Structure formats: C-alpha cells, structure tokens
Coordinates of N, CA and C in Angstrom, one line a residue:
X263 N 164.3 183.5 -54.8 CA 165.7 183.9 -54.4 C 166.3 182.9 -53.4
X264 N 165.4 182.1 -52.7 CA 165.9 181.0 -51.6 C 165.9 179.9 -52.4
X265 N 165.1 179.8 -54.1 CA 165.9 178.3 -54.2 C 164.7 177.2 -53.8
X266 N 163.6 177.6 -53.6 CA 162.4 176.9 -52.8 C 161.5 176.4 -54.3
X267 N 161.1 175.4 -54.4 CA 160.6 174.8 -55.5 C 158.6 175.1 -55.5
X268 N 158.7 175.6 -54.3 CA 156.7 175.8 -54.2 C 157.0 177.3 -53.1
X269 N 155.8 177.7 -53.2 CA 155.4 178.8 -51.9 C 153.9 177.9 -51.8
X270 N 153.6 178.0 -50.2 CA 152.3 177.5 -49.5 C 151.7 179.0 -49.2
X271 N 150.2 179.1 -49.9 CA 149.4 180.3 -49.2 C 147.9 180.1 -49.0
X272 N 147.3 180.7 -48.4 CA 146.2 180.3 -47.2 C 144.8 181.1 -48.0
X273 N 144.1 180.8 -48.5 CA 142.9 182.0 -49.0 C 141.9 181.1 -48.5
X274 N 140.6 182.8 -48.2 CA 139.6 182.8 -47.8 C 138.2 183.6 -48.7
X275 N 137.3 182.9 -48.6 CA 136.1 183.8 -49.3 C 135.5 185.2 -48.8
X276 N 135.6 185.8 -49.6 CA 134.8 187.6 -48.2 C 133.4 187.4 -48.4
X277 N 132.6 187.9 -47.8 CA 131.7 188.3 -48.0 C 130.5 188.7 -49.0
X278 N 131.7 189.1 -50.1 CA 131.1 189.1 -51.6 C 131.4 188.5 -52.1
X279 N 132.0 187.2 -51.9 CA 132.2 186.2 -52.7 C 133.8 186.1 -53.5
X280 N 134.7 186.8 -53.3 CA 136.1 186.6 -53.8 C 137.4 185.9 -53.0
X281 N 138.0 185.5 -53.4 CA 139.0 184.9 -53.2 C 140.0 185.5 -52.7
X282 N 140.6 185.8 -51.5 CA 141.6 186.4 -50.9 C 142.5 185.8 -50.0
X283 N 143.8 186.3 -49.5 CA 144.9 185.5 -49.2 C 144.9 186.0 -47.8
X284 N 145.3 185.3 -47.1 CA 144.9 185.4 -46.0 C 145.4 184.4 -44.8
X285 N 146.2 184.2 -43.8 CA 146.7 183.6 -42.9 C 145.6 183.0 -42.2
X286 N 145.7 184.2 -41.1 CA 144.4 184.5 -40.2 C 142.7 184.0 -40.6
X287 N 141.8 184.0 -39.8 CA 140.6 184.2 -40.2 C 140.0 185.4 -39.9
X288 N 141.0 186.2 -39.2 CA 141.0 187.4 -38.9 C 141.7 188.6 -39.5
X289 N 141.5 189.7 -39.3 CA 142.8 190.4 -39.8 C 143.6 191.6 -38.6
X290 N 143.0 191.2 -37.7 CA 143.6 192.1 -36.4 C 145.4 191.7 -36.5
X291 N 145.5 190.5 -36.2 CA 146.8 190.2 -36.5 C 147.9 190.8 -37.6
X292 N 147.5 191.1 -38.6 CA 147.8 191.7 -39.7 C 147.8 192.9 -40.3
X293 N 147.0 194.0 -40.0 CA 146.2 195.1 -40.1 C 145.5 195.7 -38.8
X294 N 145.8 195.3 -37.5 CA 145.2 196.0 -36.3 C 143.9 196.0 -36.2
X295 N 143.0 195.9 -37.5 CA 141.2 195.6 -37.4 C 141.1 194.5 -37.1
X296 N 140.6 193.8 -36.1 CA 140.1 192.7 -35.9 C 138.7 192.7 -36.8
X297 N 138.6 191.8 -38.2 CA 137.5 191.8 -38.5 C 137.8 190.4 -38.8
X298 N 136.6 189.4 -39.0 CA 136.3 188.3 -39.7 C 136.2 188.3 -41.4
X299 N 137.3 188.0 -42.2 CA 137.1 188.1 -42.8 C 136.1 187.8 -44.5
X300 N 135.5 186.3 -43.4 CA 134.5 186.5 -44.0 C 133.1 187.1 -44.0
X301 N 133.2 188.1 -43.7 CA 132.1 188.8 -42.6 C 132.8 190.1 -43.3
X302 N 133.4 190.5 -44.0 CA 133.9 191.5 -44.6 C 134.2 191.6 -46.2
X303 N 133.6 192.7 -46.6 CA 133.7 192.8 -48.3 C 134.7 192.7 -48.7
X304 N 135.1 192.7 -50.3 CA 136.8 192.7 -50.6 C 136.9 194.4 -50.5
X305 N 136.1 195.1 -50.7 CA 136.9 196.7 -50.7 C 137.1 196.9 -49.4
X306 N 136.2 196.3 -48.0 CA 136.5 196.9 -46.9 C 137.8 196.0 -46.5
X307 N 138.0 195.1 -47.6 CA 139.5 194.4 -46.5 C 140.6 194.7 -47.0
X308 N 140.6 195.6 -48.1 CA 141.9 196.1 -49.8 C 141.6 197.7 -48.9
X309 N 141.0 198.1 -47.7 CA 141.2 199.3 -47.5 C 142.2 199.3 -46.1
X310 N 142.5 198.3 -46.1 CA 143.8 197.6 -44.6 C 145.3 197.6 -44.9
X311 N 145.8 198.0 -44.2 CA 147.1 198.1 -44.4 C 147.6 196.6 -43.8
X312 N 148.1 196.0 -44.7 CA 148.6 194.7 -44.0 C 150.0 194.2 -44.1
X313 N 150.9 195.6 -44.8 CA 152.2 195.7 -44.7 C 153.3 196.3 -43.1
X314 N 152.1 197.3 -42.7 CA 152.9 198.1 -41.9 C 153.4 197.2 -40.7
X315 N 152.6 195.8 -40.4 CA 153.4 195.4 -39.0 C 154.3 194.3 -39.2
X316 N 154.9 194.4 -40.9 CA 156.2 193.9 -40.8 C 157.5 194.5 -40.9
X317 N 156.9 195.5 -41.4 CA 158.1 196.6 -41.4 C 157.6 197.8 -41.8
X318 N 157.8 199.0 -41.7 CA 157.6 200.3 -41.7 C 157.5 200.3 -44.2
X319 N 158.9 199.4 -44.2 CA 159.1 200.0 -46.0 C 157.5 199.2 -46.4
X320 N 156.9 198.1 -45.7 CA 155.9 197.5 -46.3 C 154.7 198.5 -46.2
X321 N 154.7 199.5 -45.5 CA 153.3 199.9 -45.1 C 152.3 200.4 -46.5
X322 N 151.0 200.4 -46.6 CA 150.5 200.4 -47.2 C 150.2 198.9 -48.2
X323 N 150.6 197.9 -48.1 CA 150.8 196.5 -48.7 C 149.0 196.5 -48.4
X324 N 148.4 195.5 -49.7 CA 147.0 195.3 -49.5 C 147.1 193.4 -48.8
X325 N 146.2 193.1 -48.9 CA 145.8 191.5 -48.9 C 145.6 191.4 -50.0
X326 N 146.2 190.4 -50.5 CA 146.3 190.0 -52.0 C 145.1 189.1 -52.2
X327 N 144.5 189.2 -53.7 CA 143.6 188.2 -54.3 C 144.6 187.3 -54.0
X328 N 143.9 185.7 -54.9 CA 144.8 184.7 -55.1 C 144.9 185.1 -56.5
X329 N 144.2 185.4 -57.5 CA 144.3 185.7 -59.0 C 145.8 186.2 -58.9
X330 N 146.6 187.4 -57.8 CA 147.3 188.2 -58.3 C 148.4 187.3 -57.6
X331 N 148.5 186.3 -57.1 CA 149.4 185.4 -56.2 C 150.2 185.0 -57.6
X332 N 148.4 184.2 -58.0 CA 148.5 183.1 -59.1 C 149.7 183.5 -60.4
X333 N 149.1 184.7 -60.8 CA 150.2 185.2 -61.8 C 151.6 185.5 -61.3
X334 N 152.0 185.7 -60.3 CA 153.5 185.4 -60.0 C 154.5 184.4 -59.6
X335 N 153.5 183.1 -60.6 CA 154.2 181.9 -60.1 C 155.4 181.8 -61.2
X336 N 156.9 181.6 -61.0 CA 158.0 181.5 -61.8 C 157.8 180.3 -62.6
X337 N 158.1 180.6 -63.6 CA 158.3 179.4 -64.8 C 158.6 178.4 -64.3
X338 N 158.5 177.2 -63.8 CA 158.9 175.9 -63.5 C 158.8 175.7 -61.6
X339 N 158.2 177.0 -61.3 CA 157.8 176.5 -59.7 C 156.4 176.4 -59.5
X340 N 156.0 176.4 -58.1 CA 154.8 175.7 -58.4 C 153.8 176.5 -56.9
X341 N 152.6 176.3 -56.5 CA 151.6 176.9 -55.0 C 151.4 175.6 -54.5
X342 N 151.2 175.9 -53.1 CA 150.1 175.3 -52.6 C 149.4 176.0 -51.9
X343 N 148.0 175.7 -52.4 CA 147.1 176.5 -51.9 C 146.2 176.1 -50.8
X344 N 146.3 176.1 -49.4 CA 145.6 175.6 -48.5 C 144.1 176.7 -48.2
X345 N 142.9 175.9 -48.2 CA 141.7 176.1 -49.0 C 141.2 176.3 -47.2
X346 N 141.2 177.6 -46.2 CA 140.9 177.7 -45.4 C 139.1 177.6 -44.6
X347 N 138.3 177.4 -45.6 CA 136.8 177.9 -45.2 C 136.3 176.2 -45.9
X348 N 135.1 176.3 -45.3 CA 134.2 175.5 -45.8 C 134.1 175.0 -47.5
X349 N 133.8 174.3 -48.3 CA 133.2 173.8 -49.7 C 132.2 175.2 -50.2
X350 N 132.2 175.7 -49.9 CA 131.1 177.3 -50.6 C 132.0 178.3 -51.1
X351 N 133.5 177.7 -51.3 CA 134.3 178.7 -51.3 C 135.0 177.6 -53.3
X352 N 134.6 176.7 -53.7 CA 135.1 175.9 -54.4 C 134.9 176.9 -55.8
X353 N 133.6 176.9 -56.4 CA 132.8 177.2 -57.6 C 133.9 178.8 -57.5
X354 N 134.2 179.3 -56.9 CA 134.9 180.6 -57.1 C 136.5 180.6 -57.1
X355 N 136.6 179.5 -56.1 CA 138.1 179.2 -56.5 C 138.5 178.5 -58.0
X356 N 137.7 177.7 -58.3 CA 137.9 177.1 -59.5 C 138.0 178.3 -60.6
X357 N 137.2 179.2 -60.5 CA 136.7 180.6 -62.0 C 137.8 181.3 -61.7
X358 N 138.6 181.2 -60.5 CA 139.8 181.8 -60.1 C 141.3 181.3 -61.3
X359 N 141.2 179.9 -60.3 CA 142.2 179.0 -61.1 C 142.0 179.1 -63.1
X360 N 140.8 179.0 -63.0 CA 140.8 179.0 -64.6 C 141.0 180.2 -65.1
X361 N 140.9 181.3 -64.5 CA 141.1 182.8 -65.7 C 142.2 183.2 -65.4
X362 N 143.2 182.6 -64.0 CA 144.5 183.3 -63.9 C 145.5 182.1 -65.0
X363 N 144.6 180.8 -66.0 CA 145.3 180.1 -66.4 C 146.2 179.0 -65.4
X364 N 145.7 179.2 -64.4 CA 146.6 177.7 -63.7 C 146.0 176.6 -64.1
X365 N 147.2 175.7 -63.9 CA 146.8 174.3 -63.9 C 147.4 173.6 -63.1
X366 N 146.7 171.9 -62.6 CA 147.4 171.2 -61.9 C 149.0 171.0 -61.8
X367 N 149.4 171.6 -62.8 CA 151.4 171.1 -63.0 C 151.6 171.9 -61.9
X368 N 151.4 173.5 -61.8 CA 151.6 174.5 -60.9 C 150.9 175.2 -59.7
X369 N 149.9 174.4 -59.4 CA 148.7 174.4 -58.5 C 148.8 173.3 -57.3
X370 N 148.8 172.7 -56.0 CA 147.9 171.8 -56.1 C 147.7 172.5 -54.6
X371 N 146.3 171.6 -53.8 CA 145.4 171.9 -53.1 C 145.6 171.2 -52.0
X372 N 145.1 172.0 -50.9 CA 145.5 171.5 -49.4 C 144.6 172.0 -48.6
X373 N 144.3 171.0 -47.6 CA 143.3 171.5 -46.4 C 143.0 171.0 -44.9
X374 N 143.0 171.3 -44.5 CA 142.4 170.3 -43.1 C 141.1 169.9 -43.2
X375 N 140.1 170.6 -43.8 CA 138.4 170.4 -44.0 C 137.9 169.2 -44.9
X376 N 138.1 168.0 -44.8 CA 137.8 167.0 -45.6 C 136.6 167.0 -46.3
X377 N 135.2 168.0 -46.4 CA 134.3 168.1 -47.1 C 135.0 169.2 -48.3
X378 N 135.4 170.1 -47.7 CA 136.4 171.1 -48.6 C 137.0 170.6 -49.6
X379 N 137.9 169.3 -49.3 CA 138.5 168.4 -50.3 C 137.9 167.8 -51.7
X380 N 137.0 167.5 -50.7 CA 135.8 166.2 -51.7 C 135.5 167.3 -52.8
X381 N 135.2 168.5 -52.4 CA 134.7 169.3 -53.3 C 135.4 169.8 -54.2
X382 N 136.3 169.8 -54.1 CA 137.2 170.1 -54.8 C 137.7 169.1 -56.2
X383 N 137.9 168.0 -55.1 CA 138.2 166.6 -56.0 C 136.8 166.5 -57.0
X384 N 135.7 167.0 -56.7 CA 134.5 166.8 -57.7 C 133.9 167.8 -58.6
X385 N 134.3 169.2 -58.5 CA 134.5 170.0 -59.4 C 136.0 170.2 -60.2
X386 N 137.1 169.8 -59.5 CA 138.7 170.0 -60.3 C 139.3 168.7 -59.9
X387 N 138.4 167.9 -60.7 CA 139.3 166.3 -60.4 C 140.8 165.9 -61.0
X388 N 140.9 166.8 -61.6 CA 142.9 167.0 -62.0 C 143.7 167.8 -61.1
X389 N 143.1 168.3 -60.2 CA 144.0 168.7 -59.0 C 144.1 168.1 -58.0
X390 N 145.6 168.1 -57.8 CA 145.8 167.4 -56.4 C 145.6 168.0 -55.4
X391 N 145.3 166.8 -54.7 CA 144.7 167.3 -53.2 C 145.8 166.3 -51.9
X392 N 145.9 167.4 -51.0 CA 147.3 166.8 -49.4 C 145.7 167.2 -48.5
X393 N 145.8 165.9 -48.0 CA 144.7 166.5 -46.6 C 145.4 166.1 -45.3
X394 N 145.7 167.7 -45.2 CA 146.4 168.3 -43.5 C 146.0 167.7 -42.1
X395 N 146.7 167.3 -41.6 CA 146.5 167.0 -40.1 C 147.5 167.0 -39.4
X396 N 147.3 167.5 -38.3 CA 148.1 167.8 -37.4 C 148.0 167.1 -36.6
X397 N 148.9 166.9 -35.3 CA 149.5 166.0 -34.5 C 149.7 166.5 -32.8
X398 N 149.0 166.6 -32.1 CA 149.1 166.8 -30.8 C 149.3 165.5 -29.7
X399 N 150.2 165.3 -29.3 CA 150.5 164.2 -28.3 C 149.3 164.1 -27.1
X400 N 148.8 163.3 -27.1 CA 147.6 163.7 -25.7 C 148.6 163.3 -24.5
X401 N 147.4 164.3 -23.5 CA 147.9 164.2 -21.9 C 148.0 163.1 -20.9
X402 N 149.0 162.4 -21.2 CA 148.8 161.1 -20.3 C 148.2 161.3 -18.8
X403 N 148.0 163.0 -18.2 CA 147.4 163.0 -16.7 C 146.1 163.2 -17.2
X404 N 145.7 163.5 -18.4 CA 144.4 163.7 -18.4 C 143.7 162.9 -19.0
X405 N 142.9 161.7 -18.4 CA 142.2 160.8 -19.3 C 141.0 161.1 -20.2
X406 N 140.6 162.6 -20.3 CA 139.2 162.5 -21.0 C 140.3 164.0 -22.1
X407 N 141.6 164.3 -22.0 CA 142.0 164.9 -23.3 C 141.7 164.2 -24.5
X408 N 141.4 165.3 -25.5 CA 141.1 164.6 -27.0 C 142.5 163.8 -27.5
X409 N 142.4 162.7 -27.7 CA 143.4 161.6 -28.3 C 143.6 162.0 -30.1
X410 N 144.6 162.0 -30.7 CA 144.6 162.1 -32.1 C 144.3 161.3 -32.5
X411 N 144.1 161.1 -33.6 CA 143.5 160.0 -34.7 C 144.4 159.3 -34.8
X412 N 144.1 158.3 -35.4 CA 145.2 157.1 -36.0 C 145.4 157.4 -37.0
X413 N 146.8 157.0 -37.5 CA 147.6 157.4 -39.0 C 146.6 156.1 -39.8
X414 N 146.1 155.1 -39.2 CA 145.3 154.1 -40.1 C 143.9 155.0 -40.8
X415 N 143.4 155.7 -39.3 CA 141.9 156.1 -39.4 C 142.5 157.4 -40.7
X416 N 143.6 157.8 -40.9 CA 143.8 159.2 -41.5 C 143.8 159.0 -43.0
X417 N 145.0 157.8 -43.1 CA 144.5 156.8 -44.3 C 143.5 156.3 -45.0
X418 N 142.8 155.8 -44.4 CA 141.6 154.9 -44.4 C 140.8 156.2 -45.1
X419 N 140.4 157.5 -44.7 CA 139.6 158.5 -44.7 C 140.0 159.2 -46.5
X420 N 141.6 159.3 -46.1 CA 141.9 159.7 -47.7 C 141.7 159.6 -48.7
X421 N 142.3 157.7 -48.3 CA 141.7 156.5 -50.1 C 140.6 156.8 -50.3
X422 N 139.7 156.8 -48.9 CA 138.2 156.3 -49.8 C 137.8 158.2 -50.6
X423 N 138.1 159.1 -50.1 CA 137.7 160.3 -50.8 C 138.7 160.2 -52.0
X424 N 139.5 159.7 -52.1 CA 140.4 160.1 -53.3 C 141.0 160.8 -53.7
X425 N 141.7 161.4 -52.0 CA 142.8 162.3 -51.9 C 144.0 162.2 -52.7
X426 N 144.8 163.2 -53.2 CA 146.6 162.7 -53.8 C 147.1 162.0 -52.8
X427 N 146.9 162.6 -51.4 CA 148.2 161.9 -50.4 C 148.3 162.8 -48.8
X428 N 148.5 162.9 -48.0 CA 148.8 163.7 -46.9 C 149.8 164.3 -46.6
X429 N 149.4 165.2 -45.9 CA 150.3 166.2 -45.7 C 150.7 166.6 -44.2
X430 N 151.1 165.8 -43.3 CA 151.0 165.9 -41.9 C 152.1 167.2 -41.0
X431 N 151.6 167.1 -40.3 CA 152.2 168.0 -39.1 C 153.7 167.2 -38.6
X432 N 154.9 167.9 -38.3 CA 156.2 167.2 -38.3 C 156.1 166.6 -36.8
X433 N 154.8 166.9 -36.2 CA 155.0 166.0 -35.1 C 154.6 164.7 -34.5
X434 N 153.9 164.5 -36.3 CA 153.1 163.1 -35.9 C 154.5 162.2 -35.8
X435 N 154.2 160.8 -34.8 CA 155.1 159.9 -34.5 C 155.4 159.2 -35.5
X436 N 155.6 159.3 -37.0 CA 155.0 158.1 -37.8 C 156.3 157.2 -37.5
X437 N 156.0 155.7 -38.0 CA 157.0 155.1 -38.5 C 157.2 154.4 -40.1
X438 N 158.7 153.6 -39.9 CA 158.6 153.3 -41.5 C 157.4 152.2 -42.0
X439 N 156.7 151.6 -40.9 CA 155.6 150.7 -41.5 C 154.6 151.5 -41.5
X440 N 154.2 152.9 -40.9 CA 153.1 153.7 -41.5 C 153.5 154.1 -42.9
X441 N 154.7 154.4 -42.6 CA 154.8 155.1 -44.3 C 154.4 153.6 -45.3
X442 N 154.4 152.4 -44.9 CA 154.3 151.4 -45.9 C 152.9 151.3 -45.8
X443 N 151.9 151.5 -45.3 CA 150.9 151.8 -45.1 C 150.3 152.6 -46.1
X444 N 151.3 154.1 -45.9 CA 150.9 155.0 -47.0 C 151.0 155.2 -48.3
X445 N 151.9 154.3 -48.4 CA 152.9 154.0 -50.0 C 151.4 152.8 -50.1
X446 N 150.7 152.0 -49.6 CA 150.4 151.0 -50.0 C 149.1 151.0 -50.5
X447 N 148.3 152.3 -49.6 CA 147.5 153.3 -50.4 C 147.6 154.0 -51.3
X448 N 148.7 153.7 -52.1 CA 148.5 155.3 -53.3 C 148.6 156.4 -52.5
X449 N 149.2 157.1 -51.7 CA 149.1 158.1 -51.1 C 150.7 158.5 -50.9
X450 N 150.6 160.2 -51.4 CA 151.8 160.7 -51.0 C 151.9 161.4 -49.9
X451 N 153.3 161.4 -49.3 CA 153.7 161.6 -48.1 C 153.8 163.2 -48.2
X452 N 153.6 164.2 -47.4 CA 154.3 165.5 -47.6 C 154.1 166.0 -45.7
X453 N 154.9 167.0 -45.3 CA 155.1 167.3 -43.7 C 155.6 168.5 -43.9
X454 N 154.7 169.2 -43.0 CA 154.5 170.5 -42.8 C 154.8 170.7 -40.9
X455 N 155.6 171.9 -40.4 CA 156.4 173.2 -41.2 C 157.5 172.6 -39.9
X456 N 158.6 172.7 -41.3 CA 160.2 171.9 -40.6 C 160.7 173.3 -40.7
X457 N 161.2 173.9 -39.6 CA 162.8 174.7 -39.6 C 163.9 174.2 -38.8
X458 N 163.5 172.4 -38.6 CA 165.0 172.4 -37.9 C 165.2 171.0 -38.6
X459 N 166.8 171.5 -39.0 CA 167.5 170.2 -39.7 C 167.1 169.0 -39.2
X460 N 167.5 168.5 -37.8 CA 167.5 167.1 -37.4 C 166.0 166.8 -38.0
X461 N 164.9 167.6 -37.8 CA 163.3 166.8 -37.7 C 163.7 167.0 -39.0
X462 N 164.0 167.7 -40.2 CA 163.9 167.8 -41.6 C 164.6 166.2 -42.2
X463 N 165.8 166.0 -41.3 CA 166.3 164.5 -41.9 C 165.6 163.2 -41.8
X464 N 165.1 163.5 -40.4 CA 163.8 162.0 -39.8 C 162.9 161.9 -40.8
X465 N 162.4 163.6 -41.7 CA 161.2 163.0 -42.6 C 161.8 162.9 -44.0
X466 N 163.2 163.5 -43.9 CA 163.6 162.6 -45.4 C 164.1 161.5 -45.3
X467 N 164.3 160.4 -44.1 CA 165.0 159.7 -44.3 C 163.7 158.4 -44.3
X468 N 162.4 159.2 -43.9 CA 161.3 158.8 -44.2 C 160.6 158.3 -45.5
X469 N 161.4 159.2 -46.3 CA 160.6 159.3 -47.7 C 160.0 160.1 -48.2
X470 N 159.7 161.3 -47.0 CA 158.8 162.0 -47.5 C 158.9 163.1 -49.1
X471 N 158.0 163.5 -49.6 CA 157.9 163.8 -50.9 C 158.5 165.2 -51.1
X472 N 158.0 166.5 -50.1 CA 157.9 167.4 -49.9 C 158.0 168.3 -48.7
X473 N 159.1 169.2 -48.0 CA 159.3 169.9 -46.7 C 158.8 171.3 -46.9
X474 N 157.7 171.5 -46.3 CA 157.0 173.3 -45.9 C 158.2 173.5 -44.6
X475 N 158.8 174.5 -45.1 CA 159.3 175.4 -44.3 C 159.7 176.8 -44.4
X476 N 159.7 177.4 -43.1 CA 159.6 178.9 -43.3 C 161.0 179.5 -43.7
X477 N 162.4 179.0 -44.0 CA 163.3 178.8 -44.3 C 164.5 178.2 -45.3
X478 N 163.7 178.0 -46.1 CA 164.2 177.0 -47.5 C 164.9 176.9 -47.8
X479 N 165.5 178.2 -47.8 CA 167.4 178.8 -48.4 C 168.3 178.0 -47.2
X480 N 167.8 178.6 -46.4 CA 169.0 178.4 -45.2 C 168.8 176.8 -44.6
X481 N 167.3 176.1 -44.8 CA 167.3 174.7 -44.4 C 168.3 173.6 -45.5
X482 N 167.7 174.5 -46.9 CA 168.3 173.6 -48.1 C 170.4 174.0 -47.9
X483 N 170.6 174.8 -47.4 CA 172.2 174.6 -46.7 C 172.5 173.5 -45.7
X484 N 171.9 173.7 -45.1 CA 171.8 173.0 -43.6 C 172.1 171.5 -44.0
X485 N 171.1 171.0 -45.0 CA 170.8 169.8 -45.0 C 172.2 168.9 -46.4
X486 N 172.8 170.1 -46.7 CA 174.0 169.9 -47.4 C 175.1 168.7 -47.0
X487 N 175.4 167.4 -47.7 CA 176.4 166.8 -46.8 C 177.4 167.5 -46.5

C-alpha cells in the first residue's frame, strides 16, 4: 500500500530447529516474556502475544514463521531476509526457502555475521548476499574506543567471500571514490535505515542501489522533484 518495492525481516532458529521472524533476540520487547529465543521452542514462542504492544486491535498476533512471510510476497515485489544467528541456522532456512517456492528473483540475503554469509553463499549460491555493517564514529577523547573498519578492509572481506555487495549503515562517511572502489569490486551498494530525505539524497546522489526505510510511502513523496 506504500508503494515499497521489498519489505526487510529478521529470522531466528528456536530451539527445535524452525525458522521464525523475529526483531529481537529476545521477545520481552514484543510479548512482555523476556525469553531468548533461541532457548525457546516454536509452540512456547506461537503461545506469545506479540500483537498487543502495538495496538490493542493487534492483540493476540503470533510471531510469524518465515514460510508464512514467504507466501505473502506480491507478484513482482521482493524480501530481504536478514539471517540473525550463527551458520546452524542455513540447512533449515534453505528447506524453508525451497518448499515456500522462493527464489533468488524474490528473496535475497543479509547479515552482519560473515561466516553466516559464506554459508549461505555455499549451500544457495544463486542467492544474493548484502553483508551489513554498521558505522559508529569513534571517540576522539577516547584513545583506546573501538575504531570502525575501513570501507577498504569491508571490501577487501566481501570480494574474497563472494558476497553480491554491501549493505551499509547511513552513517558510514563514504565518498565518491569509495563508491569507485565498490563499483570496482563487483559489489553493490545498498544503505540501511534512511527516514530522512536530505541523508536519502546524499546516498542516491551516491549511487546507491537500494534505501531500507521505515517510511517508504512518505520518503518516496518527499524525494519527488
């Protein structure tokens, strides 16, 4: 209804081994039980109400498989599925992907966990893979704060696994000779989560491929000449 060409969603493995959707790695935030969800079966986590703390009409809402995501993708749009847990979660996501009939056209894969990737890339080598990183400015008063990586070292890391491309945080510094960098790897650009016009222009005027935002309808206005 907003007009948005993908939806991004987050799944995790339970305890018995299924595929479930899931923000958190928790579900206190969602359902008031603080449990770990992988430390929890799929019947004890399908017995949580994870509608009621957005609104009273949601209550009773479960945590959805990805299988039941999967089947609600519209004709000609598309997921991204960011793959929250360790590589032990692959072999089940893939029996996922294959019996809900997805395929790379309308699928592709995302993560921060770069063994997660690999694994991926080596059981479903026709899906693409954005490997996520995020961007924290270090503390110039603090000399022993953790420094971020280099957009080289992030590169460098991708090619050789044989990622599709990255998917950065909108607050990495990049410039237009990183992006030539990136273009020069084979690697596509995508930037995650814009809700404000000006930073949405800086990464289209970047090049980038693709904008995660919580807002789509009302950014894809915004961004109207």
């Amino acid at each position: 209804s907003q007009g948005a060409d993908a939806v991004e969603t987050d799944i995790h493995l339970t305890k018995d081994g299924r595929v479930i959707v899931c923000h958190d790695k928790t579900t206190k935030r969602t359902t008031g039980h603080d449990g770990l969800i992988t430390a929890m079966t799929l019947a004890e986590l399908r017995a949580l109400d994870a509608g009621r703390w957005k609104g009273p009409q949601f209550a009773g809402e479960k945590l959805p498989l990805l299988e039941e995501q999967l089947a609600l993708i519209p004709a000609g749009k598309s997921m991204l599925v960011e793959i929250k847990t360790g590589p032990e979660i692959v072999p089940e996501f893939a029996r996922v992907l294959a019996a809900a009939g997805a395929t790379p056209r309308n699928v592709t894969v995302i993560s921060f966990n770069a063994e997660t990737l690999r694994a991926v890339r080596r059981q479903l080598p026709a899906y693409r893979t954005l490997y996520l990183m995020g961007y924290k400015a270090p503390d110039a008063k603090d000399p022993k704060a953790k420094r971020p990586p280099s957009i080289e070292d992030v590169i460098r890391d991708a090619k050789a696994a044989g990622f599709t491309g990255l998917d950065l945080q909108h607050t990495w510094p990049l410039t237009p000779a990183d992006v030539a960098r990136i273009r020069a790897a084979a690697l596509e650009l995508h930037v995650w989560t814009v809700d404000d016009p000006a930073i949405a222009r800086r990464w289209i005027g970047l090049g980038v491929a693709s904008i995660t935002t919580n807002r789509p309808g009302w950014l894809r206005e915004q961004l109207k000449p």
